[in-house]
Amino acid sequence: MGRTTKFAAAAAASILVLTGCGSNSDDGDSGNGGGGGGDGSGSDVKVGLAYDVGGRGDQSFNDSAAAGLDQAIEEYGVESSESEAEDGEAETAREERLRTFAEAGFDPIVAVGFAYSSAVGVVAAEYPEVHFAIIDDSANELDNVSNLVFAEEQGSFLVGAAAALKSETGTVGFVGGVETPLIQKFEAGYVAGAEAVNPDIEVDVTYLTQVPDFSGFADPARGKTAAQGMFDGGADIVYHAAGGSGGGVFEAAAESDNLAIGVDSDQYNTADPSVQDVIFTSMLKNVDVAVYTFLTEFVENDGEVEPGTTTYDLSVDGVGYSTANEALIGEFETQLDEFKQQIIDGEITVPDAP
Amino acid sequence: MNVRLTKFLLGLGAPLLALALAFGITSLVLIAAGDPVGEVWSTLISWPEQRNQVNIINNAMVLFFSALAVSIGFRMNLFNIGVDGQYRVAVFAAAVVAGEAWLPGYLNTALAIVAAMVAGALWAGFAGLLKATRGVSEVIATIMLNFIATSLVAFLLAKLAVREQGSNIIGTKLIPEGSRIGGFSIGDAPAQVYGFIVFSVLAGLAYWFVLNKTRFGFDLRATGASSTAAVASGVSVKRMTILTMMASGAIAGLVGLPILFGSAYNYGSTFQSGLGFAGIAIALLGRNHPVGIALGALLFAYLDEQSNPLQILVGVSPDIVAITQGVIVLTVVVSYEIVRRYGVKLEQRRVAAELEAMRTTSKQTEEVAR
């Protein structure tokens, strides 16, 4: 097994190298053509996507944004370029990332993550003719900035209710990646949802790291330890809002024969097959929908988009819960959909801070 | 050959060798990754635009303090890995003091700078004290203090923070406008070079003066060269350990201040982090000399700045950019060592040849005398 894996890896590596060499000159040519810009064939929309730390391939937040862009590329043939943030980088580096896009003629520019908040404010003011979108932040009120935010507390309410319905011990857990106001929204909704079903339920809450240490979003080992502690303490379902650390939560659930709840994307479909069965449901935060909708509006209205804040909530399926694990979640769907309707109708107001 | 000329050529040889090696290895990495080599190099070595020049200078300023702090320790064989924690505690202290604005205008700024240096010095002083009294390795102590610093600052930030409407970022109170340090522009670039650059220059000069022209500096270097010899000549190694760590921490306290007073105006969840570790690499690059450190800091800031154009305009992955930086640091360290050894060998050969010549001449004179 070990040997074949190694051989496969070596073969794959050499193929990568060879194809790399082969496509080298092509890349150079197309790069030169694209770099000059302006003489666009096909769609003349050039989208710049600035990722948060982790970038494309993080199986979570950034990947979801990338999926929205990919869909727009397929649908409208827009051109695109991407760039990702480094952990703990300078504010000027974020500004410069957006500025480099703007200088190279990219319009619109999508900034993924609240860390870009002040950078978008600065650069959008410098380039008033370029359109910006920022995800998870609504602090900017410029005419060329669209704020795309989500009602994470509403989706979390539903998975909280699901956890309370399923729990046999009367104790459930929440593992947050980094203690920021954003992740506290997940916590608040989850606790409210669980208590709506069972007022006596006990909810264990823990956060892996504190700002400005953002490693809690990419530390599976720590996620596993935190979840293990909760399972040992009597919890039988743990919800994580911890990005890449969630893998550890799933492992801990699988090893102790308990359940876990995923976040952002439908993790039942993306997680490792060995832990798939323990993923009871996932809180869906459809960043891809937001990115795609923004780009669609931009392309179809010839570059005119509504500035200001758009909230993606339950009513537009911006957030939700996954029913991929039919065997486990199936029996609760009617009850959960009732809660969903009540939230949409305004009969239930979900708190967004603990 | 003329000894001076040899020395000059050797001095020039090291950086040239480093550049050639870095160029070669990075090109190989690029080819292996399938990236357009020519375009990468033309982007990488293109002269930065004015706005990029501003960013490079500002970033270098911050890295300069970090490397200077590390190198003070290096001169005494103390490995201060804790600059990261020290500057975090310090910049937080400064942000709170300046944000509360107990004093008006620049008095407030001065108080905040002093608070930062004291906080940094005390935080590093713990490690020095542990080393001097209990023999705890400063490497272990400073790493542990880094963790404590991160958690402590996060805890205090959560207590004191204010949050802007609609934003997910939390931070300390904004510094009042009268206490901010203005900058100067290069051309019509949107950002300004931090006025804090004055303090960088002063810190560099002070570093050189204290280490080379004062009793304290002599004691420090002597202890670094040989602690037993230093003890024999009456230097208190314990006292020097604590003082050096505190001096290193005080400089570390300045690391975040250019950003704090020049652009961020508060300390919050997105304040730049990880500056302490870059300082170690730059101190090595600059060979613990302020001018060398300044050049090293500029090089690092320059490479950081080119990361965005490389990703956006050429389509290179950011990991390749990070690899390039690593390769440059490695090749510089390696090539300095190669050139140093070659220099030593040349020296040995020259001395051997001179000795040989002396022996033959003395033999001849002996023979003549007979």
XYZ file of C-alpha atoms in Angstrom:
724
model
C 0.000 0.000 0.000
C 2.692 2.407 1.117
C 4.831 1.605 -1.859
C 2.069 1.987 -4.431
C 1.059 5.301 -2.922
C 4.630 6.494 -3.135
C 4.903 5.333 -6.716
C 1.641 6.997 -7.605
C 2.797 10.206 -5.959
C 6.111 10.115 -7.807
C 4.348 9.417 -11.096
C 1.871 12.197 -10.514
C 4.672 14.583 -9.584
C 6.672 13.783 -12.690
C 3.585 14.196 -14.857
C 2.953 17.547 -13.253
C 6.518 18.596 -13.917
C 6.397 17.395 -17.517
C 3.072 18.991 -18.318
C 4.308 22.052 -16.503
C 7.286 22.309 -18.828
C 5.083 21.635 -21.839
C 2.498 24.256 -21.076
C 5.135 26.699 -19.979
C 5.452 28.596 -23.246
C 1.669 28.650 -23.715
C 1.208 30.152 -20.279
C 3.750 32.809 -21.095
C 1.984 33.732 -24.315
C -1.511 33.928 -22.897
C -0.112 35.766 -19.904
C 1.402 38.403 -22.151
C -1.860 38.789 -24.015
C -3.907 39.006 -20.837
C -1.443 41.185 -18.998
C -1.744 43.924 -21.577
C -5.497 43.765 -21.220
C -8.049 45.940 -22.915
C -8.288 44.236 -26.310
C -10.718 41.733 -24.775
C -12.379 39.061 -26.852
C -15.453 37.223 -25.501
C -16.875 38.862 -22.391
C -15.080 42.080 -21.578
C -15.788 41.738 -17.853
C -12.634 41.070 -15.859
C -13.303 39.879 -12.327
C -10.649 40.191 -9.637
C -11.154 37.904 -6.644
C -9.169 38.585 -3.476
C -9.328 35.643 -1.098
C -8.904 35.560 2.630
C -6.178 33.401 4.216
C -6.352 29.865 2.819
C -7.461 30.810 -0.661
C -8.956 28.497 -3.250
C -8.849 24.916 -2.004
C -9.659 25.447 1.681
C -12.816 23.255 1.389
C -14.714 25.940 3.217
C -15.353 29.655 2.970
C -12.915 30.640 0.182
C -13.778 27.609 -1.902
C -17.403 28.591 -1.765
C -16.556 32.033 -3.172
C -14.435 30.355 -5.847
C -17.400 28.172 -6.807
C -19.511 31.288 -7.366
C -16.822 32.739 -9.622
C -16.431 29.471 -11.539
C -20.155 29.414 -12.171
C -20.022 32.953 -13.555
C -17.059 32.048 -15.770
C -19.000 29.109 -17.165
C -22.201 31.075 -17.610
C -20.937 34.385 -18.944
C -17.353 33.689 -19.977
C -15.981 36.434 -17.760
C -12.223 36.699 -17.425
C -10.778 36.446 -13.944
C -7.683 36.609 -11.809
C -7.256 35.575 -8.189
C -4.976 36.429 -5.316
C -4.923 35.210 -1.743
C -4.027 36.770 1.594
C -1.145 35.693 3.790
C -1.663 35.023 7.480
C -1.066 38.172 9.529
C -0.225 40.367 6.558
C -0.068 44.154 6.667
C -3.094 46.322 6.033
C -1.162 47.887 3.148
C -0.753 44.446 1.568
C -4.528 44.015 1.470
C -4.964 47.505 0.017
C -2.247 46.879 -2.531
C -3.898 43.616 -3.611
C -7.096 45.482 -4.449
C -5.160 48.356 -6.036
C -3.182 45.994 -8.260
C -6.462 44.572 -9.551
C -7.883 48.040 -10.136
C -4.725 49.280 -11.893
C -4.718 46.226 -14.171
C -8.250 47.011 -15.306
C -10.216 44.507 -13.269
C -13.815 45.513 -12.613
C -15.604 44.312 -10.488
C -13.329 43.306 -7.631
C -14.644 40.901 -5.008
C -12.997 40.852 -1.566
C -13.665 37.676 0.393
C -13.798 38.144 4.144
C -14.241 40.884 6.722
C -10.484 41.436 7.023
C -10.744 43.506 3.826
C -13.163 45.945 5.449
C -10.941 48.998 5.739
C -8.869 48.118 2.655
C -12.022 48.159 0.510
C -12.995 51.485 2.065
C -9.639 53.029 1.157
C -9.226 51.628 -2.353
C -12.877 52.037 -3.404
C -12.548 55.742 -2.628
C -9.414 55.949 -4.815
C -11.076 54.225 -7.784
C -14.673 55.493 -7.822
C -15.318 54.060 -11.301
C -14.453 50.495 -10.264
C -17.035 48.295 -8.503
C -16.205 46.444 -5.318
C -18.005 43.735 -3.404
C -17.074 42.568 0.073
C -18.304 39.462 1.832
C -19.169 39.379 5.551
C -18.884 43.096 6.144
C -21.258 46.043 5.907
C -19.196 48.876 7.362
C -18.602 50.668 4.034
C -21.229 52.965 2.591
C -19.673 54.047 -0.702
C -21.504 54.249 -4.025
C -19.238 51.665 -5.610
C -19.248 49.089 -2.813
C -21.711 46.219 -2.460
C -21.746 44.556 0.951
C -22.739 40.899 0.842
C -23.606 39.604 4.306
C -25.344 36.516 5.610
C -27.833 35.734 8.354
C -25.628 32.987 9.813
C -27.672 33.040 13.014
C -30.772 31.880 11.118
C -29.084 28.852 9.575
C -27.431 28.104 12.910
C -30.846 28.266 14.606
C -32.076 25.441 12.391
C -29.084 23.166 13.034
C -29.360 24.021 16.743
C -32.971 22.906 16.684
C -31.966 19.759 14.790
C -29.303 18.992 17.397
C -31.778 19.395 20.258
C -34.320 17.172 18.496
C -31.726 14.448 17.962
C -29.817 14.667 21.255
C -30.467 11.892 23.767
C -28.235 13.185 26.548
C -29.679 16.693 26.641
C -26.221 18.190 26.118
C -24.879 19.526 22.802
C -21.692 21.402 21.929
C -20.435 24.315 19.832
C -16.810 24.715 18.685
C -15.980 28.146 17.263
C -12.772 28.699 15.318
C -11.837 32.209 16.403
C -13.804 34.316 18.859
C -14.934 37.137 16.584
C -18.331 38.840 16.424
C -18.907 36.922 13.182
C -18.507 33.466 14.749
C -20.466 34.559 17.803
C -23.426 34.963 15.439
C -23.238 31.231 14.726
C -23.110 30.506 18.444
C -26.069 32.754 19.281
C -28.289 31.202 16.616
C -27.316 27.666 17.549
C -28.044 28.160 21.239
C -31.366 29.872 20.480
C -32.399 27.033 18.139
C -31.515 24.333 20.651
C -33.389 26.130 23.420
C -36.434 26.641 21.208
C -36.818 22.857 21.065
C -35.720 22.027 24.592
C -35.549 24.916 27.090
C -33.534 22.778 29.525
C -30.825 21.808 27.042
C -27.230 22.351 28.027
C -24.965 23.869 25.340
C -21.183 23.646 25.816
C -19.433 26.494 24.000
C -15.727 26.839 23.277
C -13.500 28.842 20.932
C -10.163 27.548 19.667
C -8.238 30.840 19.441
C -8.643 34.545 20.089
C -8.027 37.385 17.649
C -5.612 38.315 16.157
C -4.563 34.653 16.202
C -6.631 33.238 13.340
C -5.044 29.778 13.457
C -8.266 28.452 15.037
C -9.678 28.236 11.511
C -6.949 25.846 10.369
C -6.031 23.622 13.312
C -7.767 20.201 13.152
C -5.789 18.868 16.135
C -7.126 21.577 18.395
C -10.636 21.109 17.036
C -10.426 17.414 17.837
C -9.281 17.985 21.422
C -12.045 20.518 22.034
C -14.747 18.208 20.648
C -13.379 15.200 22.556
C -13.696 17.178 25.758
C -17.338 17.903 24.994
C -18.164 14.298 24.130
C -16.435 13.142 27.316
C -18.546 15.643 29.219
C -21.781 14.114 28.000
C -22.523 15.967 24.760
C -23.631 13.754 21.874
C -23.741 16.310 19.032
C -21.167 19.043 18.351
C -21.582 21.870 15.817
C -18.422 23.492 14.522
C -17.936 26.899 12.948
C -14.197 26.519 12.677
C -13.302 26.216 8.977
C -10.466 23.752 8.459
C -10.391 22.804 12.159
C -13.760 21.101 11.676
C -12.056 17.983 10.329
C -10.835 17.295 13.861
C -14.358 17.689 15.254
C -15.615 15.057 12.783
C -12.790 12.688 13.781
C -13.585 13.071 17.462
C -17.259 12.335 16.753
C -16.398 9.245 14.696
C -14.051 7.865 17.357
C -16.551 8.311 20.205
C -19.589 7.205 18.187
C -21.289 10.580 18.387
C -22.487 13.105 15.813
C -21.192 16.381 14.409
C -22.641 19.254 12.400
C -20.708 20.851 9.551
C -20.595 24.455 8.394
C -20.436 26.729 5.301
C -20.635 24.058 2.596
C -22.465 20.724 2.636
C -19.700 18.896 4.432
C -21.441 15.521 4.173
C -20.417 15.663 0.509
C -16.957 17.157 0.886
C -15.571 15.524 4.040
C -13.408 12.428 4.194
C -15.547 9.290 3.584
C -14.390 7.803 6.899
C -16.229 10.496 8.851
C -19.122 11.037 6.447
C -21.635 9.038 8.506
C -21.210 11.159 11.632
C -22.069 14.399 9.819
C -25.655 14.812 10.933
C -26.256 17.951 8.877
C -24.429 21.167 7.865
C -25.266 24.827 8.266
C -25.094 26.078 4.700
C -23.710 29.544 4.122
C -23.970 29.981 0.382
C -21.153 32.403 -0.358
C -21.179 31.023 -3.906
C -24.781 32.185 -4.343
C -23.851 35.679 -3.171
C -20.811 35.930 -5.457
C -22.655 34.499 -8.432
C -25.687 36.735 -7.900
C -23.488 39.807 -7.651
C -21.596 38.916 -10.836
C -24.818 38.101 -12.682
C -26.266 41.470 -11.801
C -23.038 43.138 -12.884
C -22.872 41.375 -16.257
C -26.558 41.687 -17.099
C -26.801 45.362 -16.207
C -23.609 46.301 -18.062
C -21.631 47.087 -14.971
C -24.376 48.751 -12.982
C -24.966 47.246 -9.556
C -26.943 48.379 -6.582
C -24.553 49.619 -3.909
C -25.215 49.024 -0.229
C -25.846 45.941 1.851
C -27.552 42.767 0.684
C -28.345 40.247 3.413
C -28.547 36.638 2.322
C -30.918 34.984 4.782
C -33.281 32.024 4.901
C -35.863 33.665 2.665
C -33.481 33.768 -0.327
C -31.702 30.515 0.582
C -28.545 32.432 1.405
C -28.271 30.203 4.478
C -29.929 26.906 5.346
C -29.375 23.372 6.558
C -28.336 20.311 4.603
C -30.465 17.207 4.193
C -27.722 15.195 2.518
C -27.544 12.673 5.399
C -31.123 11.569 4.771
C -30.968 8.621 7.177
C -30.381 10.825 10.191
C -31.949 14.192 9.399
C -34.944 12.881 7.439
C -37.310 12.402 10.378
C -36.883 16.027 11.548
C -37.327 17.795 8.220
C -40.975 18.741 8.744
C -40.267 20.293 12.148
C -37.207 22.147 10.874
C -39.039 23.497 7.861
C -41.722 24.796 10.213
C -39.069 26.686 12.166
C -37.663 27.960 8.883
C -41.059 29.318 7.820
C -41.578 30.935 11.218
C -38.224 32.718 10.929
C -38.993 33.880 7.385
C -42.412 35.118 8.506
C -40.844 36.999 11.381
C -42.608 34.978 14.058
C -39.242 33.998 15.470
C -36.479 36.579 15.756
C -33.082 34.959 16.053
C -30.499 36.785 18.209
C -27.188 37.563 16.457
C -25.012 37.962 19.553
C -24.680 35.633 22.552
C 47.735 40.214 -4.381
C 46.931 43.287 -2.395
C 45.226 42.187 0.868
C 42.745 45.051 0.855
C 41.687 44.367 -2.720
C 41.154 40.683 -1.878
C 38.993 41.641 1.087
C 36.959 44.019 -1.046
C 36.439 41.429 -3.769
C 35.439 38.824 -1.182
C 32.978 41.253 0.373
C 31.451 41.875 -3.026
C 31.539 38.184 -3.883
C 29.154 37.025 -1.169
C 26.062 38.972 -2.214
C 26.782 38.365 -5.904
C 27.129 34.637 -5.323
C 23.904 34.706 -3.295
C 22.020 36.466 -6.055
C 23.294 34.094 -8.719
C 22.404 31.038 -6.620
C 18.963 32.415 -5.750
C 18.317 33.216 -9.401
C 19.280 29.693 -10.470
C 17.358 27.798 -7.788
C 14.222 29.913 -8.087
C 14.228 29.468 -11.864
C 14.388 25.699 -11.366
C 11.464 25.839 -8.931
C 9.469 27.922 -11.411
C 10.199 25.503 -14.249
C 9.185 22.571 -12.056
C 5.939 24.313 -11.129
C 5.252 25.148 -14.763
C 5.283 28.905 -14.324
C 6.485 31.368 -16.974
C 10.073 31.966 -15.832
C 10.827 35.004 -17.974
C 7.684 36.849 -17.032
C 8.173 36.115 -13.335
C 11.657 37.595 -13.401
C 10.687 40.638 -15.430
C 7.847 41.325 -12.953
C 10.011 40.590 -9.952
C 12.831 42.909 -10.944
C 10.761 45.693 -12.470
C 11.224 49.026 -10.701
C 8.310 49.472 -8.260
C 5.763 52.232 -8.824
C 5.641 55.147 -6.434
C 2.813 53.723 -4.364
C 4.722 50.454 -4.073
C 7.864 52.326 -3.060
C 5.912 53.847 -0.179
C 4.696 50.430 0.944
C 8.180 48.947 0.681
C 9.735 51.682 2.813
C 6.956 51.457 5.394
C 7.135 47.713 5.623
C 10.926 47.777 5.809
C 10.737 50.243 8.695
C 8.708 47.787 10.732
C 10.944 44.840 9.859
C 14.023 46.933 10.671
C 12.976 47.362 14.312
C 12.169 43.683 14.574
C 15.563 42.633 13.206
C 17.391 45.214 15.319
C 15.762 43.787 18.454
C 16.785 40.252 17.522
C 20.335 41.259 16.656
C 20.978 42.884 20.053
C 20.407 39.461 21.537
C 22.529 37.795 18.852
C 25.507 39.983 19.748
C 25.463 38.421 23.213
C 24.604 34.909 22.017
C 21.047 35.335 23.295
C 18.393 34.012 20.946
C 15.385 36.250 21.502
C 12.597 34.432 19.637
C 10.104 36.386 21.663
C 10.065 39.600 19.625
C 6.655 38.531 18.353
C 5.130 38.469 21.825
C 7.048 41.506 23.020
C 5.878 43.745 20.201
C 2.312 42.517 20.558
C 2.165 43.381 24.263
C 3.912 46.669 23.547
C 1.783 47.833 20.642
C -1.333 46.948 22.606
C -0.101 48.981 25.570
C 0.694 51.901 23.266
C -2.683 51.648 21.532
C -4.532 51.729 24.852
C -2.474 54.613 26.245
C -2.730 56.653 23.036
C -6.396 55.806 22.606
C -7.276 56.937 26.116
C -5.459 60.216 25.407
C -4.654 61.224 28.989
C -2.237 63.843 27.660
C -2.784 66.248 24.785
C -1.185 66.064 21.308
C 2.332 64.778 20.941
C 2.785 64.378 24.707
C 0.268 61.581 24.349
C 2.338 60.093 21.516
C 5.521 60.285 23.572
C 3.844 58.645 26.562
C 2.542 55.844 24.343
C 5.997 55.241 22.850
C 7.510 55.060 26.324
C 4.727 52.722 27.421
C 5.450 50.446 24.461
C 9.194 50.329 25.168
C 8.624 49.646 28.867
C 6.064 46.930 28.121
C 8.405 45.280 25.611
C 11.372 45.550 27.971
C 9.464 44.036 30.894
C 8.066 41.201 28.784
C 11.550 40.325 27.522
C 12.950 40.996 30.988
C 10.992 38.012 32.365
C 12.918 35.720 30.058
C 16.184 37.423 31.005
C 15.425 37.078 34.697
C 14.548 33.393 34.340
C 17.794 32.807 32.436
C 19.945 34.711 34.916
C 18.462 33.332 38.137
C 17.235 29.880 37.181
C 19.190 29.050 34.047
C 16.044 28.625 31.931
C 16.942 28.732 28.232
C 15.801 32.055 26.799
C 14.602 30.221 23.675
C 12.053 28.215 25.654
C 11.083 31.119 27.899
C 10.503 33.569 25.044
C 8.485 31.068 22.994
C 6.250 30.396 25.970
C 5.937 34.116 26.626
C 4.815 34.524 22.991
C 1.844 32.266 23.625
C 1.008 34.040 26.846
C 1.284 37.412 25.110
C -1.103 36.377 22.335
C -3.740 35.140 24.770
C -3.300 38.005 27.209
C -3.654 40.646 24.490
C -6.654 38.842 22.976
C -8.303 38.681 26.403
C -7.682 42.352 27.118
C -8.751 43.348 23.604
C -12.052 41.535 24.055
C -12.559 43.487 27.312
C -11.646 46.915 25.963
C -12.588 46.691 22.335
C -15.058 48.840 20.514
C -16.769 47.616 17.366
C -17.765 49.636 14.344
C -21.363 49.264 13.148
C -21.679 46.532 10.519
C -18.088 45.441 10.841
C -16.821 42.151 12.201
C -13.534 43.696 13.287
C -12.931 44.689 16.884
C -10.264 47.152 17.977
C -9.115 49.578 20.643
C -10.221 53.215 20.627
C -8.905 55.325 17.755
C -5.939 57.550 18.542
C -6.996 61.229 18.480
C -5.829 63.064 15.363
C -3.462 65.376 17.213
C -1.422 62.416 18.452
C -0.946 60.709 15.096
C 2.396 60.929 13.335
C 2.110 62.340 9.840
C 4.203 61.244 6.896
C 5.554 62.517 3.620
C 4.592 61.579 0.093
C 6.582 60.181 -2.786
C 5.231 61.758 -5.965
C 1.442 61.471 -6.084
C 1.167 58.080 -4.371
C -2.000 57.730 -2.278
C -0.206 56.484 0.838
C 2.505 58.294 2.765
C 5.848 57.186 4.144
C 5.449 56.960 7.923
C 7.032 59.854 9.802
C 8.210 57.228 12.274
C 11.155 56.677 9.904
C 13.007 59.312 11.944
C 12.923 56.972 14.929
C 14.193 54.089 12.785
C 17.241 56.087 11.793
C 17.808 57.194 15.396
C 17.435 53.616 16.645
C 19.958 52.392 14.059
C 22.471 55.083 15.062
C 21.911 54.438 18.775
C 22.410 50.712 18.251
C 25.738 51.292 16.505
C 26.900 53.834 19.069
C 25.935 51.874 22.181
C 27.399 48.598 20.962
C 30.652 50.008 19.615
C 31.404 53.094 21.658
C 30.215 52.438 25.208
C 31.257 50.307 28.146
C 27.873 48.551 28.085
C 28.332 47.636 24.423
C 31.825 46.334 25.063
C 30.622 44.219 27.981
C 27.803 42.908 25.819
C 30.063 41.907 22.949
C 32.672 40.492 25.328
C 30.058 38.330 27.057
C 28.871 37.161 23.660
C 32.375 36.246 22.546
C 33.255 34.360 25.714
C 31.281 34.553 28.937
C 34.089 33.001 30.988
C 36.556 35.590 29.762
C 34.005 38.291 30.475
C 33.563 37.063 34.050
C 37.326 37.005 34.484
C 37.522 40.646 33.452
C 34.822 41.650 35.929
C 31.629 41.643 33.868
C 28.514 40.436 35.676
C 27.036 38.024 33.165
C 23.716 37.777 35.036
C 23.265 41.510 35.026
C 24.203 41.689 31.336
C 21.725 38.916 30.460
C 18.807 40.747 32.049
C 19.843 44.151 30.670
C 20.401 42.841 27.150
C 17.068 41.073 27.058
C 15.399 44.252 28.286
C 17.164 46.360 25.658
C 16.111 43.873 22.987
C 12.547 43.968 24.268
C 12.498 47.766 24.364
C 13.435 47.907 20.668
C 10.911 45.141 19.970
C 8.366 47.437 21.587
C 8.828 49.860 18.676
C 8.011 47.277 15.982
C 4.288 47.910 15.657
C 4.381 51.645 16.321
C 4.973 52.953 12.779
C 1.770 51.170 11.761
C -0.106 52.248 14.869
C 0.708 55.949 14.543
C 1.002 56.059 10.752
C -1.958 54.163 9.340
C -3.954 51.869 11.643
C -4.538 54.329 14.531
C -5.745 51.464 16.723
C -4.976 47.850 17.577
C -7.558 45.386 16.332
C -8.213 41.963 14.916
C -6.506 42.686 11.607
C -3.297 44.258 12.957
C -0.249 42.846 11.179
C 1.210 39.843 13.030
C 4.190 37.517 12.721
C 6.672 40.398 12.454
C 8.979 38.942 15.106
C 9.941 35.919 13.081
C 10.802 37.797 9.905
C 13.167 39.809 12.109
C 15.255 36.723 12.875
C 15.859 36.048 9.180
C 16.659 39.694 8.490
C 19.095 39.930 11.406
C 20.910 36.930 9.927
C 20.859 38.497 6.461
C 22.132 41.823 7.732
C 24.826 40.183 9.853
C 23.764 42.153 12.941
C 24.926 45.445 11.426
C 22.375 48.281 11.252
C 23.158 49.072 7.619
C 23.013 45.411 6.658
C 19.744 45.033 8.557
C 18.258 48.046 6.797
C 19.185 46.560 3.407
C 17.846 43.147 4.421
C 14.592 44.698 5.611
C 14.244 46.552 2.300
C 14.849 43.326 0.374
C 12.189 41.492 2.399
C 9.691 44.306 2.059
C 10.408 44.451 -1.683
C 9.762 40.727 -2.135
C 6.561 40.963 -0.066
C 5.362 43.813 -2.227
C 5.940 41.858 -5.437
C 3.729 39.032 -4.210
C 0.487 40.651 -5.378
C 1.600 41.556 -8.930
C 3.079 38.063 -9.312
C -0.219 36.470 -8.319
C -2.510 38.812 -10.197
C -0.549 39.730 -13.331
C 1.498 36.577 -13.888
C -0.714 34.034 -12.153
C 1.953 32.525 -9.921
C 0.792 30.854 -6.728
C 1.643 32.743 -3.515
C 3.511 29.703 -2.244
C 6.052 30.149 -5.043
C 6.603 33.719 -3.870
C 7.193 32.463 -0.323
C 9.583 29.825 -1.644
C 11.540 32.543 -3.473
C 11.958 34.471 -0.225
C 13.116 31.365 1.603
C 15.594 30.538 -1.165
C 17.084 34.022 -1.059
C 17.618 33.910 2.707
C 19.180 30.448 2.491
C 21.483 31.320 -0.388
C 22.641 34.496 1.325
C 23.507 32.647 4.524
C 25.158 29.800 2.622
C 27.137 32.010 0.271
C 28.431 34.195 3.112
C 29.689 31.026 4.744
C 31.270 29.779 1.502
C 32.996 33.098 0.890
C 34.118 33.301 4.530
C 35.689 29.845 4.356
C 37.309 30.664 1.027
C 38.666 33.861 2.551
C 40.078 31.966 5.524
C 41.706 29.475 3.168
C 43.237 32.280 1.098
C 44.527 33.855 4.287
C 46.027 30.569 5.457
C 47.694 30.035 2.097
C 49.100 33.553 2.098
C 50.456 33.189 5.626
C 51.869 29.755 4.798
C 53.544 31.144 1.701
C 55.032 34.042 3.674
C 56.270 31.674 6.374
C 57.778 29.440 3.709
C 59.469 32.433 2.116
C 60.833 33.553 5.493
C 62.138 30.083 6.237
C 63.966 29.830 2.904
C 65.432 33.302 3.225
C 66.560 32.603 6.788
C 68.081 29.299 5.612
C 69.886 31.144 2.853
C 71.187 33.740 5.271
C 72.301 30.938 7.569
C 74.104 29.284 4.680
C 75.637 32.538 3.654
C 76.765 33.108 7.241
C 78.497 29.754 7.249
